PDB file of C-alpha atoms in Angstrom:
ATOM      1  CA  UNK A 100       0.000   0.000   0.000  1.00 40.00           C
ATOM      2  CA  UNK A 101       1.522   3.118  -1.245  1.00 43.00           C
ATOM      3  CA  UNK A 102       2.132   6.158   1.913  1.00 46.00           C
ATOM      4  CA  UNK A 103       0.069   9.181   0.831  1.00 45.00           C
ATOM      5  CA  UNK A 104       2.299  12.097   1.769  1.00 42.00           C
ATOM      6  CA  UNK A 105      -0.134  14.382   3.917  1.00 40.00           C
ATOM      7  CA  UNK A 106       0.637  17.830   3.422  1.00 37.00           C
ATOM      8  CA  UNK A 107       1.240  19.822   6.419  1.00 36.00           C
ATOM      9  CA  UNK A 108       3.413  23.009   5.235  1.00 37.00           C
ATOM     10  CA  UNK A 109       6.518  22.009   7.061  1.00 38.00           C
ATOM     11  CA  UNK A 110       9.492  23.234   6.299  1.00 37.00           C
ATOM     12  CA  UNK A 111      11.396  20.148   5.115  1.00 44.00           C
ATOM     13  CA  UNK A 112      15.266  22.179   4.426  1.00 43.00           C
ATOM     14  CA  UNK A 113      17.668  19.273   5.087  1.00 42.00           C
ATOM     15  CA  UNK A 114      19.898  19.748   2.145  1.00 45.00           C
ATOM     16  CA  UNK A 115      20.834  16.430   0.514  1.00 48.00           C
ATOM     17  CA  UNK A 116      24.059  17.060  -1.138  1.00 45.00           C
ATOM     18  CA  UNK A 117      26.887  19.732  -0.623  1.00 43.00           C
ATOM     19  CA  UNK A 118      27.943  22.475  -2.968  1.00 47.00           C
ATOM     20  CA  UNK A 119      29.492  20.301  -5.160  1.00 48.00           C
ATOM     21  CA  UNK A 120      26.335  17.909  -5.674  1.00 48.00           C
ATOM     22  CA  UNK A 121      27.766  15.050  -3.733  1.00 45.00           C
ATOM     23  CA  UNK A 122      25.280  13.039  -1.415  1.00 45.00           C
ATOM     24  CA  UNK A 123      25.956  14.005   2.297  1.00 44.00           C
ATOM     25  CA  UNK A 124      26.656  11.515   4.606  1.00 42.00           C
ATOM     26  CA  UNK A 125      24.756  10.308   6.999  1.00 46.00           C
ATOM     27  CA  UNK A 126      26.902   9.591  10.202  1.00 43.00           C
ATOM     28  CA  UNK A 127      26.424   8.330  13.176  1.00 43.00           C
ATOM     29  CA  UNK A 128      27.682   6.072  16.295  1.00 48.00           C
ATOM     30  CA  UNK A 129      24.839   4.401  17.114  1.00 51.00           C
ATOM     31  CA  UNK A 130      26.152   1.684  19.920  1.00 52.00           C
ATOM     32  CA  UNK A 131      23.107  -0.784  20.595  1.00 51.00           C
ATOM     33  CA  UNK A 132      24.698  -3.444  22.948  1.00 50.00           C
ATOM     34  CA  UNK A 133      25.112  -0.188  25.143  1.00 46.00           C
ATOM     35  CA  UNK A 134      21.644   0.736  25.190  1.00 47.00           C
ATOM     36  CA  UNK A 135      20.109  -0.353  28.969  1.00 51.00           C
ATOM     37  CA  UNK A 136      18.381   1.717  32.052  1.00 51.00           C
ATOM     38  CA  UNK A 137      22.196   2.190  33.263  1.00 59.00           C
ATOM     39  CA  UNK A 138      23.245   4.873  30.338  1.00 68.00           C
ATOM     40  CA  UNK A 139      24.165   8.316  31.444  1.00 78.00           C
ATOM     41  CA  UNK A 140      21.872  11.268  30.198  1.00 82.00           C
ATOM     42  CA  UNK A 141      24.519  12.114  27.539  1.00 84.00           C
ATOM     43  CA  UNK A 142      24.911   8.850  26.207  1.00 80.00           C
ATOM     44  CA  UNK A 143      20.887   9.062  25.468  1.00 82.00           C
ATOM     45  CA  UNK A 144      21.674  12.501  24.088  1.00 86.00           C
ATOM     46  CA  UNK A 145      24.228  11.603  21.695  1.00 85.00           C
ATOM     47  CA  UNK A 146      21.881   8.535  20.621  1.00 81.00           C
ATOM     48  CA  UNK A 147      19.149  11.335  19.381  1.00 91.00           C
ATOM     49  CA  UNK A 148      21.889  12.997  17.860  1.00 90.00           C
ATOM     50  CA  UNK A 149      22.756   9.988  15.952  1.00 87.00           C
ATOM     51  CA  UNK A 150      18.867   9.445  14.721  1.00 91.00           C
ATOM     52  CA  UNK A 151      18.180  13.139  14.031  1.00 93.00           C
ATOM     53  CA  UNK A 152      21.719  13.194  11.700  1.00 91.00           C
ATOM     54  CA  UNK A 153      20.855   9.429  10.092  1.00 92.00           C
ATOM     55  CA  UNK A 154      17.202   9.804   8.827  1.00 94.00           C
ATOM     56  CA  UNK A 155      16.111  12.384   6.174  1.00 93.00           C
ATOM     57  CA  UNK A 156      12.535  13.509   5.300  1.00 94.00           C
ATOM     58  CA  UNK A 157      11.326  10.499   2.916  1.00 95.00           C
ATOM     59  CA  UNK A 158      13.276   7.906   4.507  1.00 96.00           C
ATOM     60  CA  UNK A 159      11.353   4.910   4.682  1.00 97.00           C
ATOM     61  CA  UNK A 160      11.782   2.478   7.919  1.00 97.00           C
ATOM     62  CA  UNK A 161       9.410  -0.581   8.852  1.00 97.00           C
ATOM     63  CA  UNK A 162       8.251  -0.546  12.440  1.00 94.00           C
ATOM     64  CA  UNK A 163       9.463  -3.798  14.329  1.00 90.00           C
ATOM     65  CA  UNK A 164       8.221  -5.943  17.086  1.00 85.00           C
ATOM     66  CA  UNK A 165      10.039  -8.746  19.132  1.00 84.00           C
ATOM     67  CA  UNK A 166       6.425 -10.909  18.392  1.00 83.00           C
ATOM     68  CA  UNK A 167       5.704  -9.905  14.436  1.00 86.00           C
ATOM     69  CA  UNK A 168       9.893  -9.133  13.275  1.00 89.00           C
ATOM     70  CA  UNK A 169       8.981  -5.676  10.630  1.00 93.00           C
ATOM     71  CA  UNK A 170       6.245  -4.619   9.593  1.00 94.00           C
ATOM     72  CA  UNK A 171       4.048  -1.721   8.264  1.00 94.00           C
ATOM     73  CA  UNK A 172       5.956   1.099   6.679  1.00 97.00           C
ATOM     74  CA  UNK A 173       6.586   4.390   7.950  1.00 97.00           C
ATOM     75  CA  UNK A 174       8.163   7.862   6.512  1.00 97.00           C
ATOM     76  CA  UNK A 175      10.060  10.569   8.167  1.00 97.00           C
ATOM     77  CA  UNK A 176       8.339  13.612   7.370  1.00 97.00           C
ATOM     78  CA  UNK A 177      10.618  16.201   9.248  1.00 96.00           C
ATOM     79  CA  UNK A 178      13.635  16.456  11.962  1.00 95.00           C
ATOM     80  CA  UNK A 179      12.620  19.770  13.963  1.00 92.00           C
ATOM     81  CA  UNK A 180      15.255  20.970  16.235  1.00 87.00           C
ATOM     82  CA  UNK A 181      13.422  24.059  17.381  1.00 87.00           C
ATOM     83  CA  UNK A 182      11.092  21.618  19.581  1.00 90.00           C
ATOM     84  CA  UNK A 183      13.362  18.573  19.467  1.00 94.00           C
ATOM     85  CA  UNK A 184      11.676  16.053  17.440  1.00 97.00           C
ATOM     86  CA  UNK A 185      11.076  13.681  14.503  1.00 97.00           C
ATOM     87  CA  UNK A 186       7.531  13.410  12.845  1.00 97.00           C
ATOM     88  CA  UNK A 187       6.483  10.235  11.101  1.00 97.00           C
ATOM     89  CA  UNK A 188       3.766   9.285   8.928  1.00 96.00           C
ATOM     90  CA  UNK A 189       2.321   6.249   7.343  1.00 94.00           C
ATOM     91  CA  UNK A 190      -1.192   5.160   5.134  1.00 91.00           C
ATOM     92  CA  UNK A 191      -2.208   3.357   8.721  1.00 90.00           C
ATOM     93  CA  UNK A 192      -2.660   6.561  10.746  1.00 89.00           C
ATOM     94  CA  UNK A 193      -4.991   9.708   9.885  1.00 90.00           C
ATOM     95  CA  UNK A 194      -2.521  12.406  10.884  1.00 94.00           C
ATOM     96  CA  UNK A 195       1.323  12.406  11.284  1.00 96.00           C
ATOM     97  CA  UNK A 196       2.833  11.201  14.357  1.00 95.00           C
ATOM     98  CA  UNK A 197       5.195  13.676  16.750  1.00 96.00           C
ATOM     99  CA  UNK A 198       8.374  11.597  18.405  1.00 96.00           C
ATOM    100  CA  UNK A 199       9.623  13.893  21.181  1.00 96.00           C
ATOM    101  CA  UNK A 200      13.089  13.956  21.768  1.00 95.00           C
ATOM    102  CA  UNK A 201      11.672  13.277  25.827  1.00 93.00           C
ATOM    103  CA  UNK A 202       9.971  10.558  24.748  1.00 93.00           C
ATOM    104  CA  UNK A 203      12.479   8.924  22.719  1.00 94.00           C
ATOM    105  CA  UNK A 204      14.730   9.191  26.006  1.00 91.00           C
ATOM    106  CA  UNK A 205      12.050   7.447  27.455  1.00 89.00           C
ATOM    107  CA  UNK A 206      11.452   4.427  24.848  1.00 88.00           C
ATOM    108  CA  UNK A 207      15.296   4.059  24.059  1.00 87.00           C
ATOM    109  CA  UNK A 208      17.150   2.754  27.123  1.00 84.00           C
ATOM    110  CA  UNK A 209      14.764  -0.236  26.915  1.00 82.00           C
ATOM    111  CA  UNK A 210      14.884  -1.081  23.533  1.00 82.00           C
ATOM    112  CA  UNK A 211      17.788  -4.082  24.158  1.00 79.00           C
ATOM    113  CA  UNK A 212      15.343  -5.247  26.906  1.00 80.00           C
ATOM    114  CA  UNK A 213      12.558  -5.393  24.356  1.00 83.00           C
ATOM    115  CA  UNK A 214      14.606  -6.703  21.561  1.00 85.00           C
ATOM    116  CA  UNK A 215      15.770  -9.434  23.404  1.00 81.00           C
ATOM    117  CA  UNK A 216      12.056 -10.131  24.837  1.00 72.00           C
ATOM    118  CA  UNK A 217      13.390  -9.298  28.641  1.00 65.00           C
ATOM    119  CA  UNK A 218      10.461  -6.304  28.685  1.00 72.00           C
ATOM    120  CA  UNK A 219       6.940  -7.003  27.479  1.00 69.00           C
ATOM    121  CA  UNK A 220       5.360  -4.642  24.644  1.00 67.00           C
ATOM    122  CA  UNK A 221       2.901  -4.007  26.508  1.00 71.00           C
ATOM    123  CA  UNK A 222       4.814  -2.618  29.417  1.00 68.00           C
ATOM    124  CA  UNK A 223       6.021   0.077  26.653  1.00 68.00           C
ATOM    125  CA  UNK A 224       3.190   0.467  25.468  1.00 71.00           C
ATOM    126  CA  UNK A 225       2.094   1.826  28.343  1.00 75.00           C
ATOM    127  CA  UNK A 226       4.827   4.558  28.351  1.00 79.00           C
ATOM    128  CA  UNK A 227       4.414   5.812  24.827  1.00 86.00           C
ATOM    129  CA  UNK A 228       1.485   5.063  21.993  1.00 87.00           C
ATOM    130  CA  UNK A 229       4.968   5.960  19.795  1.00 91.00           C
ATOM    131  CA  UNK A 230       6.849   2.506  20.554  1.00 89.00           C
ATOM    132  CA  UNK A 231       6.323   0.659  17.212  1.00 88.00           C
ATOM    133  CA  UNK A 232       7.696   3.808  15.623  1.00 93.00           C
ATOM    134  CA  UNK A 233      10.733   4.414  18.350  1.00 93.00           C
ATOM    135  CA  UNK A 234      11.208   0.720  17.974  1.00 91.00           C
ATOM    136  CA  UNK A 235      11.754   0.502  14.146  1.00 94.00           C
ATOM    137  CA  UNK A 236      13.753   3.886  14.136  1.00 95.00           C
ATOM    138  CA  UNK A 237      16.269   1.737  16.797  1.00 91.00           C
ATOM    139  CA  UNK A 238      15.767  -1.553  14.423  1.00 92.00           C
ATOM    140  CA  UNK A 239      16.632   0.651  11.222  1.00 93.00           C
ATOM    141  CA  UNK A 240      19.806   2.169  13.452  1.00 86.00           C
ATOM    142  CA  UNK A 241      21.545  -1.541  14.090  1.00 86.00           C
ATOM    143  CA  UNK A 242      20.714  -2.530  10.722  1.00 89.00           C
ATOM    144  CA  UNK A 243      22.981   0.050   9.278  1.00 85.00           C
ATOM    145  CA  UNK A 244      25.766   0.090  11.746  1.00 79.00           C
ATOM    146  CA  UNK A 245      25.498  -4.109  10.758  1.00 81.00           C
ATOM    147  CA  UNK A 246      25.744  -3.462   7.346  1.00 81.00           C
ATOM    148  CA  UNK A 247      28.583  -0.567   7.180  1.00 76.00           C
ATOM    149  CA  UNK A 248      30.634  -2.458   9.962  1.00 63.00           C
TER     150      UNK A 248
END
């Protein structure tokens, strides 16, 4: 099922290549096996840092789920940094979706527990309706640290 793009006015200025037309890169030091309640505030910081650097408006990422693997598609609409925060949207929700920076800080040092089925969905479920989202955003993050070493 195709995403209809809603159309909300945002600015969306991310540039996508430098002066010289080449792609930008997209870095970041995303470190999952040191994601757990224990990490200092910074170390959750830099982690937002590293999602708010990786995705771009358009990206595409599957949410995930320890139960179901991936599964429905979601796009990033915009990376504000005004009011720290990514918005998503996908053909299964009426409006777009807002993903807090706070809330993310929230979701994230649990996401190894989930992954690894130590914490129960619906336990983080209960501290954001923006889990499947956070989740896949974390999912998409070890994917490409796996595949560029």
């Amino acid at each position: 099922m195709p995403l209809n793009e809603p159309n909300y006015g945002l600015r969306r200025n991310l540039p996508e290549s430098n002066d010289e037309g080449r792609p930008l890169s997209r870095p970041f030091s995303f470190r999952p096996h040191l994601l757990k309640d224990s990490m200092t505030e910074e170390q959750l910081n830099q982690w937002w840092r590293d999602l708010c650097r990786a995705v771009r408006p358009d990206d595409e990422i599957k949410t995930w789920s320890y139960e179901g693997g991936y599964g429905i598609p979601f796009k990033i609409w915009d990376v504000t940094f005004k009011k720290p925060s990514i918005i998503v949207y996908s053909s299964t929700i009426k409006d777009k979706r807002t993903i807090t920076k706070n809330e993310f800080l929230l979701i994230a040092p649990r996401w190894v527990g989930y992954r690894d089925d130590g914490i129960g969905r619906d336990v983080m479920q209960t501290k954001s309706q923006n889990t499947s989202y956070i989740f896949g955003m974390l999912k998409w993050l070890e994917d490409r640290t796996a595949a560029h070493g």
